[in-house]
Amino acid sequence: MQSRFRSDRRLTVRMTVTMFLLGLLYVAFVAALIVLLKSWLLVVVLVAAMFVAQFWFSDRIAMFAMRGRVVEREEYPELHAVVDRLCAIADMPKPVVAVSEMDMPNAFATGRNPDHAVVCVTTGLLRRLEPAELEGVLAHELSHVAHKDVAVITIASFLGVIAGLIVRFAFYSQLFGGGRRDQNTAAVFAIVMGVSAAVYAISFLLIRALSRYRELAADRAAALLTGRPSALASALTKVSGDIARIPTKDLRTAQAFNAFYFTPATGKEPGIERYFSTHPSLEQRLDQLGRISAELGEATTPGKG
């Protein structure tokens, strides 16, 4: 079923290109695994099992890591009411609603499709935001579900996880079995390490480029759905400022899931590292919302088209 979130062709194209390029990497990577493990059957079983675990259980993995729990309407009636209203406006299935007992103000969406999705907010976010700001953040997260980019990021992240694991496996295999290796085996090992490192690096860059664009797309879709880009801008400013005041040691656990968050748990605006960031800068996001606000204002001004 097509939701009423504004479709984004540029996002769709970027997701398609990213998945195609990662697919090519996937083929090269599987070949490297076969060379390393010398058993195509073992490779197929191992990769398939990990893919199923990552794809089908990504929501549970994220919820567990972030200490989130499903909450019923009786416990958080206002939160459920906002999600209900947005889902009715967007004409999309209501996701599972969850809350994480964390002071870090943030939110994330996960799940393999709109019928199996979870939207989770932290208690720190609920405590800090006004109703209109919370609506903007939840609309942002629901747009990720509607555009299916949550599933794409989950699948894309899978390659990076596997590549990182194989590099570690190869390293320890060489470390503890180096005495039994001949010159040819050492050469194969070097090739496998090189391919794995290249797969990890390229997938890392592709995922982050897609992630930065999808955040802008979600901001845009949320602003247009709610008609209040200023409320979303206010939430962004407030959340980013409050995260900057949270001790770095308290953010480290959360940083592994930055690609899924409303705003990254970095505590500061990136400098040169913005090119490797999962999110665009706060300035970019506010500039876009300012332009949308101006456009909506022109559209509703009497006497204008």
PDB file of C-alpha atoms in Angstrom:
ATOM      1  CA  MET A   1       0.000   0.000   0.000  1.00  0.00           C
ATOM      2  CA  GLN A   2       1.322   3.446  -0.986  1.00  0.00           C
ATOM      3  CA  SER A   3       1.404   5.940   1.892  1.00  0.00           C
ATOM      4  CA  ARG A   4       0.653   9.639   1.570  1.00  0.00           C
ATOM      5  CA  PHE A   5       4.219  10.585   2.421  1.00  0.00           C
ATOM      6  CA  ARG A   6       5.578  12.546  -0.525  1.00  0.00           C
ATOM      7  CA  SER A   7       7.414  10.087  -2.795  1.00  0.00           C
ATOM      8  CA  ASP A   8      11.069  10.903  -3.345  1.00  0.00           C
ATOM      9  CA  ARG A   9      12.412   9.708  -6.678  1.00  0.00           C
ATOM     10  CA  ARG A  10      15.935  10.867  -5.907  1.00  0.00           C
ATOM     11  CA  LEU A  11      15.942   8.808  -2.723  1.00  0.00           C
ATOM     12  CA  THR A  12      14.667   5.762  -4.640  1.00  0.00           C
ATOM     13  CA  VAL A  13      17.391   6.170  -7.280  1.00  0.00           C
ATOM     14  CA  ARG A  14      20.081   6.518  -4.622  1.00  0.00           C
ATOM     15  CA  MET A  15      18.835   3.427  -2.788  1.00  0.00           C
ATOM     16  CA  THR A  16      18.761   1.427  -6.043  1.00  0.00           C
ATOM     17  CA  VAL A  17      22.272   2.489  -7.073  1.00  0.00           C
ATOM     18  CA  THR A  18      23.633   1.821  -3.588  1.00  0.00           C
ATOM     19  CA  MET A  19      22.110  -1.665  -3.479  1.00  0.00           C
ATOM     20  CA  PHE A  20      23.409  -2.435  -6.996  1.00  0.00           C
ATOM     21  CA  LEU A  21      26.948  -1.399  -6.112  1.00  0.00           C
ATOM     22  CA  LEU A  22      26.795  -3.262  -2.822  1.00  0.00           C
ATOM     23  CA  GLY A  23      25.524  -6.293  -4.742  1.00  0.00           C
ATOM     24  CA  LEU A  24      28.650  -6.243  -6.892  1.00  0.00           C
ATOM     25  CA  LEU A  25      30.718  -6.006  -3.722  1.00  0.00           C
ATOM     26  CA  TYR A  26      28.729  -8.882  -2.286  1.00  0.00           C
ATOM     27  CA  VAL A  27      29.721 -11.150  -5.197  1.00  0.00           C
ATOM     28  CA  ALA A  28      33.406 -10.274  -4.763  1.00  0.00           C
ATOM     29  CA  PHE A  29      33.152 -10.771  -1.046  1.00  0.00           C
ATOM     30  CA  VAL A  30      31.512 -14.197  -1.285  1.00  0.00           C
ATOM     31  CA  ALA A  31      34.294 -15.227  -3.681  1.00  0.00           C
ATOM     32  CA  ALA A  32      36.846 -14.123  -1.071  1.00  0.00           C
ATOM     33  CA  LEU A  33      35.048 -16.134   1.605  1.00  0.00           C
ATOM     34  CA  ILE A  34      35.063 -19.240  -0.577  1.00  0.00           C
ATOM     35  CA  VAL A  35      38.824 -18.861  -1.106  1.00  0.00           C
ATOM     36  CA  LEU A  36      39.379 -18.427   2.626  1.00  0.00           C
ATOM     37  CA  LEU A  37      37.100 -21.195   3.908  1.00  0.00           C
ATOM     38  CA  LYS A  38      37.558 -23.527   0.891  1.00  0.00           C
ATOM     39  CA  SER A  39      33.909 -24.612   1.079  1.00  0.00           C
ATOM     40  CA  TRP A  40      31.160 -22.939  -0.942  1.00  0.00           C
ATOM     41  CA  LEU A  41      28.495 -24.798   1.067  1.00  0.00           C
ATOM     42  CA  LEU A  42      29.829 -23.472   4.362  1.00  0.00           C
ATOM     43  CA  VAL A  43      29.977 -19.947   2.902  1.00  0.00           C
ATOM     44  CA  VAL A  44      26.375 -20.090   1.658  1.00  0.00           C
ATOM     45  CA  VAL A  45      25.085 -21.401   4.992  1.00  0.00           C
ATOM     46  CA  LEU A  46      27.112 -18.889   7.021  1.00  0.00           C
ATOM     47  CA  VAL A  47      26.203 -15.835   4.947  1.00  0.00           C
ATOM     48  CA  ALA A  48      22.533 -16.841   4.612  1.00  0.00           C
ATOM     49  CA  ALA A  49      22.198 -17.410   8.355  1.00  0.00           C
ATOM     50  CA  MET A  50      23.745 -14.065   9.206  1.00  0.00           C
ATOM     51  CA  PHE A  51      21.655 -12.262   6.592  1.00  0.00           C
ATOM     52  CA  VAL A  52      18.426 -13.747   7.971  1.00  0.00           C
ATOM     53  CA  ALA A  53      19.464 -12.798  11.502  1.00  0.00           C
ATOM     54  CA  GLN A  54      20.318  -9.234  10.450  1.00  0.00           C
ATOM     55  CA  PHE A  55      17.229  -8.685   8.287  1.00  0.00           C
ATOM     56  CA  TRP A  56      14.473 -10.473  10.187  1.00  0.00           C
ATOM     57  CA  PHE A  57      15.669  -9.662  13.682  1.00  0.00           C
ATOM     58  CA  SER A  58      17.149  -6.183  13.135  1.00  0.00           C
ATOM     59  CA  ASP A  59      14.318  -4.568  15.085  1.00  0.00           C
ATOM     60  CA  ARG A  60      14.892  -6.827  18.099  1.00  0.00           C
ATOM     61  CA  ILE A  61      18.654  -6.350  17.933  1.00  0.00           C
ATOM     62  CA  ALA A  62      18.289  -2.545  17.888  1.00  0.00           C
ATOM     63  CA  MET A  63      15.682  -2.598  20.649  1.00  0.00           C
ATOM     64  CA  PHE A  64      17.856  -4.796  22.856  1.00  0.00           C
ATOM     65  CA  ALA A  65      20.948  -2.655  22.290  1.00  0.00           C
ATOM     66  CA  MET A  66      19.064   0.544  23.086  1.00  0.00           C
ATOM     67  CA  ARG A  67      17.149  -0.929  26.040  1.00  0.00           C
ATOM     68  CA  GLY A  68      13.844  -0.252  24.308  1.00  0.00           C
ATOM     69  CA  ARG A  69      10.574  -1.920  25.250  1.00  0.00           C
ATOM     70  CA  VAL A  70       7.167  -2.045  23.623  1.00  0.00           C
ATOM     71  CA  VAL A  71       4.640   0.187  25.379  1.00  0.00           C
ATOM     72  CA  GLU A  72       0.851  -0.028  25.246  1.00  0.00           C
ATOM     73  CA  ARG A  73      -1.603   2.838  24.874  1.00  0.00           C
ATOM     74  CA  GLU A  74      -2.523   2.761  28.568  1.00  0.00           C
ATOM     75  CA  GLU A  75       1.055   3.499  29.574  1.00  0.00           C
ATOM     76  CA  TYR A  76       1.844   6.228  26.999  1.00  0.00           C
ATOM     77  CA  PRO A  77      -1.519   7.482  25.694  1.00  0.00           C
ATOM     78  CA  GLU A  78      -0.191  10.781  24.284  1.00  0.00           C
ATOM     79  CA  LEU A  79       2.631   9.073  22.390  1.00  0.00           C
ATOM     80  CA  HIS A  80       0.238   6.545  20.882  1.00  0.00           C
ATOM     81  CA  ALA A  81      -2.196   9.323  19.987  1.00  0.00           C
ATOM     82  CA  VAL A  82       0.466  11.169  17.965  1.00  0.00           C
ATOM     83  CA  VAL A  83       1.499   7.995  16.134  1.00  0.00           C
ATOM     84  CA  ASP A  84      -2.160   7.134  15.445  1.00  0.00           C
ATOM     85  CA  ARG A  85      -2.832  10.584  14.020  1.00  0.00           C
ATOM     86  CA  LEU A  86       0.244  10.598  11.790  1.00  0.00           C
ATOM     87  CA  CYS A  87      -0.436   7.083  10.493  1.00  0.00           C
ATOM     88  CA  ALA A  88      -4.022   8.082   9.677  1.00  0.00           C
ATOM     89  CA  ILE A  89      -2.828  11.186   7.795  1.00  0.00           C
ATOM     90  CA  ALA A  90      -0.138   9.201   5.979  1.00  0.00           C
ATOM     91  CA  ASP A  91      -2.470   6.238   5.309  1.00  0.00           C
ATOM     92  CA  MET A  92       0.071   3.683   6.509  1.00  0.00           C
ATOM     93  CA  PRO A  93       0.037   0.779   8.991  1.00  0.00           C
ATOM     94  CA  LYS A  94       0.757   1.725  12.576  1.00  0.00           C
ATOM     95  CA  PRO A  95       4.167   0.460  13.700  1.00  0.00           C
ATOM     96  CA  VAL A  96       4.905  -1.008  17.096  1.00  0.00           C
ATOM     97  CA  VAL A  97       5.500   1.826  19.561  1.00  0.00           C
ATOM     98  CA  ALA A  98       8.429   1.522  21.966  1.00  0.00           C
ATOM     99  CA  VAL A  99      10.224   3.611  24.567  1.00  0.00           C
ATOM    100  CA  SER A 100      13.869   3.476  25.641  1.00  0.00           C
ATOM    101  CA  GLU A 101      14.750   4.483  29.196  1.00  0.00           C
ATOM    102  CA  MET A 102      17.634   6.698  28.112  1.00  0.00           C
ATOM    103  CA  ASP A 103      18.239  10.327  28.962  1.00  0.00           C
ATOM    104  CA  MET A 104      19.787  10.947  25.518  1.00  0.00           C
ATOM    105  CA  PRO A 105      17.022  12.687  23.514  1.00  0.00           C
ATOM    106  CA  ASN A 106      16.600  10.659  20.336  1.00  0.00           C
ATOM    107  CA  ALA A 107      14.348   8.398  18.272  1.00  0.00           C
ATOM    108  CA  PHE A 108      14.762   5.687  15.681  1.00  0.00           C
ATOM    109  CA  ALA A 109      12.752   3.447  13.390  1.00  0.00           C
ATOM    110  CA  THR A 110      13.639  -0.101  12.411  1.00  0.00           C
ATOM    111  CA  GLY A 111      12.037  -3.113  10.778  1.00  0.00           C
ATOM    112  CA  ARG A 112      12.068  -4.892   7.432  1.00  0.00           C
ATOM    113  CA  ASN A 113       8.861  -3.307   6.022  1.00  0.00           C
ATOM    114  CA  PRO A 114       5.919  -1.059   7.044  1.00  0.00           C
ATOM    115  CA  ASP A 115       3.993  -4.086   8.371  1.00  0.00           C
ATOM    116  CA  HIS A 116       6.889  -5.122  10.633  1.00  0.00           C
ATOM    117  CA  ALA A 117       8.244  -1.829  11.894  1.00  0.00           C
ATOM    118  CA  VAL A 118       9.068  -0.325  15.269  1.00  0.00           C
ATOM    119  CA  VAL A 119       9.283   3.353  16.174  1.00  0.00           C
ATOM    120  CA  CYS A 120      11.131   3.987  19.411  1.00  0.00           C
ATOM    121  CA  VAL A 121      11.661   7.211  21.344  1.00  0.00           C
ATOM    122  CA  THR A 122      13.750   7.805  24.441  1.00  0.00           C
ATOM    123  CA  THR A 123      12.346   9.138  27.673  1.00  0.00           C
ATOM    124  CA  GLY A 124      14.849  11.977  27.323  1.00  0.00           C
ATOM    125  CA  LEU A 125      13.155  13.011  24.082  1.00  0.00           C
ATOM    126  CA  LEU A 126       9.644  12.800  25.532  1.00  0.00           C
ATOM    127  CA  ARG A 127      10.658  14.933  28.488  1.00  0.00           C
ATOM    128  CA  ARG A 128      12.246  17.698  26.406  1.00  0.00           C
ATOM    129  CA  LEU A 129       9.946  18.210  23.417  1.00  0.00           C
ATOM    130  CA  GLU A 130       6.675  20.064  23.022  1.00  0.00           C
ATOM    131  CA  PRO A 131       3.791  18.149  21.349  1.00  0.00           C
ATOM    132  CA  ALA A 132       4.305  19.790  17.928  1.00  0.00           C
ATOM    133  CA  GLU A 133       8.053  19.065  18.070  1.00  0.00           C
ATOM    134  CA  LEU A 134       7.427  15.430  19.006  1.00  0.00           C
ATOM    135  CA  GLU A 135       4.983  15.137  16.096  1.00  0.00           C
ATOM    136  CA  GLY A 136       7.687  16.378  13.722  1.00  0.00           C
ATOM    137  CA  VAL A 137      10.239  13.853  14.999  1.00  0.00           C
ATOM    138  CA  LEU A 138       7.767  10.958  14.780  1.00  0.00           C
ATOM    139  CA  ALA A 139       6.738  12.009  11.252  1.00  0.00           C
ATOM    140  CA  HIS A 140      10.440  11.948  10.329  1.00  0.00           C
ATOM    141  CA  GLU A 141      10.803   8.400  11.655  1.00  0.00           C
ATOM    142  CA  LEU A 142       7.577   7.200  10.011  1.00  0.00           C
ATOM    143  CA  SER A 143       8.782   8.535   6.665  1.00  0.00           C
ATOM    144  CA  HIS A 144      11.812   6.235   6.939  1.00  0.00           C
ATOM    145  CA  VAL A 145       9.403   3.319   7.281  1.00  0.00           C
ATOM    146  CA  ALA A 146       7.132   4.499   4.464  1.00  0.00           C
ATOM    147  CA  HIS A 147      10.044   5.065   2.065  1.00  0.00           C
ATOM    148  CA  LYS A 148      11.480   1.630   3.014  1.00  0.00           C
ATOM    149  CA  ASP A 149      14.932   3.129   3.456  1.00  0.00           C
ATOM    150  CA  VAL A 150      15.151   1.523   6.925  1.00  0.00           C
ATOM    151  CA  ALA A 151      15.177  -1.888   5.245  1.00  0.00           C
ATOM    152  CA  VAL A 152      17.753  -0.735   2.684  1.00  0.00           C
ATOM    153  CA  ILE A 153      20.090   0.596   5.378  1.00  0.00           C
ATOM    154  CA  THR A 154      19.666  -2.661   7.319  1.00  0.00           C
ATOM    155  CA  ILE A 155      20.579  -4.764   4.282  1.00  0.00           C
ATOM    156  CA  ALA A 156      23.424  -2.442   3.312  1.00  0.00           C
ATOM    157  CA  SER A 157      24.854  -2.529   6.822  1.00  0.00           C
ATOM    158  CA  PHE A 158      24.932  -6.321   6.635  1.00  0.00           C
ATOM    159  CA  LEU A 159      27.825  -6.297   4.141  1.00  0.00           C
ATOM    160  CA  GLY A 160      29.904  -4.007   6.313  1.00  0.00           C
ATOM    161  CA  VAL A 161      29.298  -6.197   9.370  1.00  0.00           C
ATOM    162  CA  ILE A 162      30.287  -9.374   7.496  1.00  0.00           C
ATOM    163  CA  ALA A 163      33.356  -7.707   5.961  1.00  0.00           C
ATOM    164  CA  GLY A 164      34.521  -6.556   9.383  1.00  0.00           C
ATOM    165  CA  LEU A 165      34.035 -10.055  10.807  1.00  0.00           C
ATOM    166  CA  ILE A 166      35.990 -11.728   7.999  1.00  0.00           C
ATOM    167  CA  VAL A 167      38.892  -9.322   8.436  1.00  0.00           C
ATOM    168  CA  ARG A 168      39.025 -10.228  12.127  1.00  0.00           C
ATOM    169  CA  PHE A 169      38.667 -13.935  11.357  1.00  0.00           C
ATOM    170  CA  ALA A 170      41.475 -13.832   8.794  1.00  0.00           C
ATOM    171  CA  PHE A 171      43.690 -11.845  11.149  1.00  0.00           C
ATOM    172  CA  TYR A 172      43.321 -14.295  14.027  1.00  0.00           C
ATOM    173  CA  SER A 173      43.600 -17.242  11.661  1.00  0.00           C
ATOM    174  CA  GLN A 174      46.952 -15.877  10.485  1.00  0.00           C
ATOM    175  CA  LEU A 175      48.015 -14.966  14.013  1.00  0.00           C
ATOM    176  CA  PHE A 176      47.406 -18.396  15.527  1.00  0.00           C
ATOM    177  CA  GLY A 177      48.045 -20.566  12.465  1.00  0.00           C
ATOM    178  CA  GLY A 178      50.870 -18.682  10.784  1.00  0.00           C
ATOM    179  CA  GLY A 179      53.423 -21.411  11.375  1.00  0.00           C
ATOM    180  CA  ARG A 180      51.524 -23.854   9.174  1.00  0.00           C
ATOM    181  CA  ARG A 181      51.193 -21.520   6.193  1.00  0.00           C
ATOM    182  CA  ASP A 182      53.285 -21.766   3.045  1.00  0.00           C
ATOM    183  CA  GLN A 183      54.114 -18.913   0.690  1.00  0.00           C
ATOM    184  CA  ASN A 184      51.108 -19.509  -1.593  1.00  0.00           C
ATOM    185  CA  THR A 185      48.707 -19.591   1.354  1.00  0.00           C
ATOM    186  CA  ALA A 186      50.176 -16.348   2.650  1.00  0.00           C
ATOM    187  CA  ALA A 187      49.561 -14.722  -0.739  1.00  0.00           C
ATOM    188  CA  VAL A 188      45.942 -15.934  -0.740  1.00  0.00           C
ATOM    189  CA  PHE A 189      45.555 -14.622   2.795  1.00  0.00           C
ATOM    190  CA  ALA A 190      46.839 -11.194   1.719  1.00  0.00           C
ATOM    191  CA  ILE A 191      44.377 -11.096  -1.196  1.00  0.00           C
ATOM    192  CA  VAL A 192      41.462 -12.077   1.042  1.00  0.00           C
ATOM    193  CA  MET A 193      42.397  -9.420   3.578  1.00  0.00           C
ATOM    194  CA  GLY A 194      42.698  -6.835   0.799  1.00  0.00           C
ATOM    195  CA  VAL A 195      39.302  -7.706  -0.708  1.00  0.00           C
ATOM    196  CA  SER A 196      37.632  -7.720   2.719  1.00  0.00           C
ATOM    197  CA  ALA A 197      39.153  -4.363   3.651  1.00  0.00           C
ATOM    198  CA  ALA A 198      38.086  -2.872   0.306  1.00  0.00           C
ATOM    199  CA  VAL A 199      34.532  -4.205   0.719  1.00  0.00           C
ATOM    200  CA  TYR A 200      34.346  -2.721   4.206  1.00  0.00           C
ATOM    201  CA  ALA A 201      35.707   0.671   3.137  1.00  0.00           C
ATOM    202  CA  ILE A 202      33.518   1.003   0.038  1.00  0.00           C
ATOM    203  CA  SER A 203      30.359  -0.184   1.805  1.00  0.00           C
ATOM    204  CA  PHE A 204      31.167   2.245   4.653  1.00  0.00           C
ATOM    205  CA  LEU A 205      31.296   5.204   2.253  1.00  0.00           C
ATOM    206  CA  LEU A 206      28.246   4.137   0.217  1.00  0.00           C
ATOM    207  CA  ILE A 207      26.099   3.622   3.313  1.00  0.00           C
ATOM    208  CA  ARG A 208      27.031   6.997   4.765  1.00  0.00           C
ATOM    209  CA  ALA A 209      26.381   8.856   1.529  1.00  0.00           C
ATOM    210  CA  LEU A 210      22.930   7.242   1.306  1.00  0.00           C
ATOM    211  CA  SER A 211      22.283   7.796   5.012  1.00  0.00           C
ATOM    212  CA  ARG A 212      22.962  11.548   4.788  1.00  0.00           C
ATOM    213  CA  TYR A 213      20.551  11.936   1.886  1.00  0.00           C
ATOM    214  CA  ARG A 214      17.818   9.812   3.474  1.00  0.00           C
ATOM    215  CA  GLU A 215      17.871  12.028   6.566  1.00  0.00           C
ATOM    216  CA  LEU A 216      17.259  15.103   4.422  1.00  0.00           C
ATOM    217  CA  ALA A 217      14.509  13.213   2.575  1.00  0.00           C
ATOM    218  CA  ALA A 218      12.866  12.245   5.883  1.00  0.00           C
ATOM    219  CA  ASP A 219      13.023  15.852   7.148  1.00  0.00           C
ATOM    220  CA  ARG A 220      11.427  17.031   3.910  1.00  0.00           C
ATOM    221  CA  ALA A 221       8.682  14.383   3.951  1.00  0.00           C
ATOM    222  CA  ALA A 222       7.881  15.035   7.620  1.00  0.00           C
ATOM    223  CA  ALA A 223       7.697  18.805   7.121  1.00  0.00           C
ATOM    224  CA  LEU A 224       5.329  18.440   4.174  1.00  0.00           C
ATOM    225  CA  LEU A 225       3.125  15.861   5.916  1.00  0.00           C
ATOM    226  CA  THR A 226       2.676  17.880   9.112  1.00  0.00           C
ATOM    227  CA  GLY A 227       2.776  21.293   7.410  1.00  0.00           C
ATOM    228  CA  ARG A 228       4.960  22.569  10.270  1.00  0.00           C
ATOM    229  CA  PRO A 229       8.630  22.556   9.268  1.00  0.00           C
ATOM    230  CA  SER A 230       9.362  25.104  12.006  1.00  0.00           C
ATOM    231  CA  ALA A 231       8.351  22.578  14.690  1.00  0.00           C
ATOM    232  CA  LEU A 232      10.736  19.992  13.248  1.00  0.00           C
ATOM    233  CA  ALA A 233      13.492  22.614  13.053  1.00  0.00           C
ATOM    234  CA  SER A 234      12.872  23.493  16.687  1.00  0.00           C
ATOM    235  CA  ALA A 235      13.088  19.818  17.669  1.00  0.00           C
ATOM    236  CA  LEU A 236      16.346  19.403  15.724  1.00  0.00           C
ATOM    237  CA  THR A 237      17.911  22.433  17.383  1.00  0.00           C
ATOM    238  CA  LYS A 238      16.790  21.393  20.846  1.00  0.00           C
ATOM    239  CA  VAL A 239      17.833  17.731  20.511  1.00  0.00           C
ATOM    240  CA  SER A 240      21.222  18.528  18.939  1.00  0.00           C
ATOM    241  CA  GLY A 241      21.995  21.067  21.654  1.00  0.00           C
ATOM    242  CA  ASP A 242      21.014  18.721  24.474  1.00  0.00           C
ATOM    243  CA  ILE A 243      22.996  15.796  23.042  1.00  0.00           C
ATOM    244  CA  ALA A 244      26.067  18.056  22.939  1.00  0.00           C
ATOM    245  CA  ARG A 245      25.774  18.430  26.716  1.00  0.00           C
ATOM    246  CA  ILE A 246      25.633  14.681  27.414  1.00  0.00           C
ATOM    247  CA  PRO A 247      29.009  13.196  28.501  1.00  0.00           C
ATOM    248  CA  THR A 248      30.838  11.427  25.670  1.00  0.00           C
ATOM    249  CA  LYS A 249      31.136   8.230  27.706  1.00  0.00           C
ATOM    250  CA  ASP A 250      27.338   8.037  27.863  1.00  0.00           C
ATOM    251  CA  LEU A 251      27.076   8.369  24.075  1.00  0.00           C
ATOM    252  CA  ARG A 252      29.554   5.646  23.100  1.00  0.00           C
ATOM    253  CA  THR A 253      27.099   2.751  23.371  1.00  0.00           C
ATOM    254  CA  ALA A 254      24.562   4.583  21.243  1.00  0.00           C
ATOM    255  CA  GLN A 255      27.000   5.587  18.492  1.00  0.00           C
ATOM    256  CA  ALA A 256      26.952   2.121  16.893  1.00  0.00           C
ATOM    257  CA  PHE A 257      23.360   2.842  15.834  1.00  0.00           C
ATOM    258  CA  ASN A 258      23.889   6.406  14.576  1.00  0.00           C
ATOM    259  CA  ALA A 259      22.617   5.539  11.077  1.00  0.00           C
ATOM    260  CA  PHE A 260      19.180   4.815  12.548  1.00  0.00           C
ATOM    261  CA  TYR A 261      18.834   7.859  14.821  1.00  0.00           C
ATOM    262  CA  PHE A 262      16.917  11.081  14.337  1.00  0.00           C
ATOM    263  CA  THR A 263      20.152  12.920  15.056  1.00  0.00           C
ATOM    264  CA  PRO A 264      23.604  11.352  15.637  1.00  0.00           C
ATOM    265  CA  ALA A 265      24.909  10.674  19.129  1.00  0.00           C
ATOM    266  CA  THR A 266      28.174  12.515  18.521  1.00  0.00           C
ATOM    267  CA  GLY A 267      27.838  15.416  20.901  1.00  0.00           C
ATOM    268  CA  LYS A 268      29.324  17.893  18.414  1.00  0.00           C
ATOM    269  CA  GLU A 269      28.969  19.170  14.874  1.00  0.00           C
ATOM    270  CA  PRO A 270      31.430  17.317  12.603  1.00  0.00           C
ATOM    271  CA  GLY A 271      34.346  19.046  10.905  1.00  0.00           C
ATOM    272  CA  ILE A 272      36.244  17.153   8.214  1.00  0.00           C
ATOM    273  CA  GLU A 273      34.591  13.977   9.499  1.00  0.00           C
ATOM    274  CA  ARG A 274      31.246  15.193   8.131  1.00  0.00           C
ATOM    275  CA  TYR A 275      32.168  13.367   4.918  1.00  0.00           C
ATOM    276  CA  PHE A 276      32.066  10.119   6.887  1.00  0.00           C
ATOM    277  CA  SER A 277      29.017  11.049   8.967  1.00  0.00           C
ATOM    278  CA  THR A 278      25.685   9.228   8.882  1.00  0.00           C
ATOM    279  CA  HIS A 279      23.795  12.552   9.008  1.00  0.00           C
ATOM    280  CA  PRO A 280      24.013  15.912   7.241  1.00  0.00           C
ATOM    281  CA  SER A 281      25.048  18.835   9.395  1.00  0.00           C
ATOM    282  CA  LEU A 282      22.480  20.625  11.541  1.00  0.00           C
ATOM    283  CA  GLU A 283      22.982  23.707   9.370  1.00  0.00           C
ATOM    284  CA  GLN A 284      22.060  21.786   6.201  1.00  0.00           C
ATOM    285  CA  ARG A 285      18.943  20.359   7.800  1.00  0.00           C
ATOM    286  CA  LEU A 286      17.795  23.719   9.150  1.00  0.00           C
ATOM    287  CA  ASP A 287      18.458  25.433   5.811  1.00  0.00           C
ATOM    288  CA  GLN A 288      16.276  22.902   4.012  1.00  0.00           C
ATOM    289  CA  LEU A 289      13.468  23.269   6.553  1.00  0.00           C
ATOM    290  CA  GLY A 290      13.720  27.053   6.236  1.00  0.00           C
ATOM    291  CA  ARG A 291      13.219  26.795   2.481  1.00  0.00           C
ATOM    292  CA  ILE A 292      10.226  24.485   2.914  1.00  0.00           C
ATOM    293  CA  SER A 293       8.739  26.849   5.472  1.00  0.00           C
ATOM    294  CA  ALA A 294       9.060  29.728   2.985  1.00  0.00           C
ATOM    295  CA  GLU A 295       7.468  27.648   0.234  1.00  0.00           C
ATOM    296  CA  LEU A 296       4.542  26.643   2.413  1.00  0.00           C
ATOM    297  CA  GLY A 297       4.126  30.244   3.518  1.00  0.00           C
ATOM    298  CA  GLU A 298       3.968  31.430  -0.105  1.00  0.00           C
ATOM    299  CA  ALA A 299       1.476  28.689  -0.946  1.00  0.00           C
ATOM    300  CA  THR A 300      -0.888  29.764   1.822  1.00  0.00           C
ATOM    301  CA  THR A 301      -0.542  33.519   1.453  1.00  0.00           C
ATOM    302  CA  PRO A 302      -3.796  35.135   0.197  1.00  0.00           C
ATOM    303  CA  GLY A 303      -3.613  36.260  -3.392  1.00  0.00           C
ATOM    304  CA  LYS A 304      -0.781  33.855  -4.307  1.00  0.00           C
ATOM    305  CA  GLY A 305      -1.088  30.682  -6.363  1.00  0.00           C
TER     306      GLY A 305
END
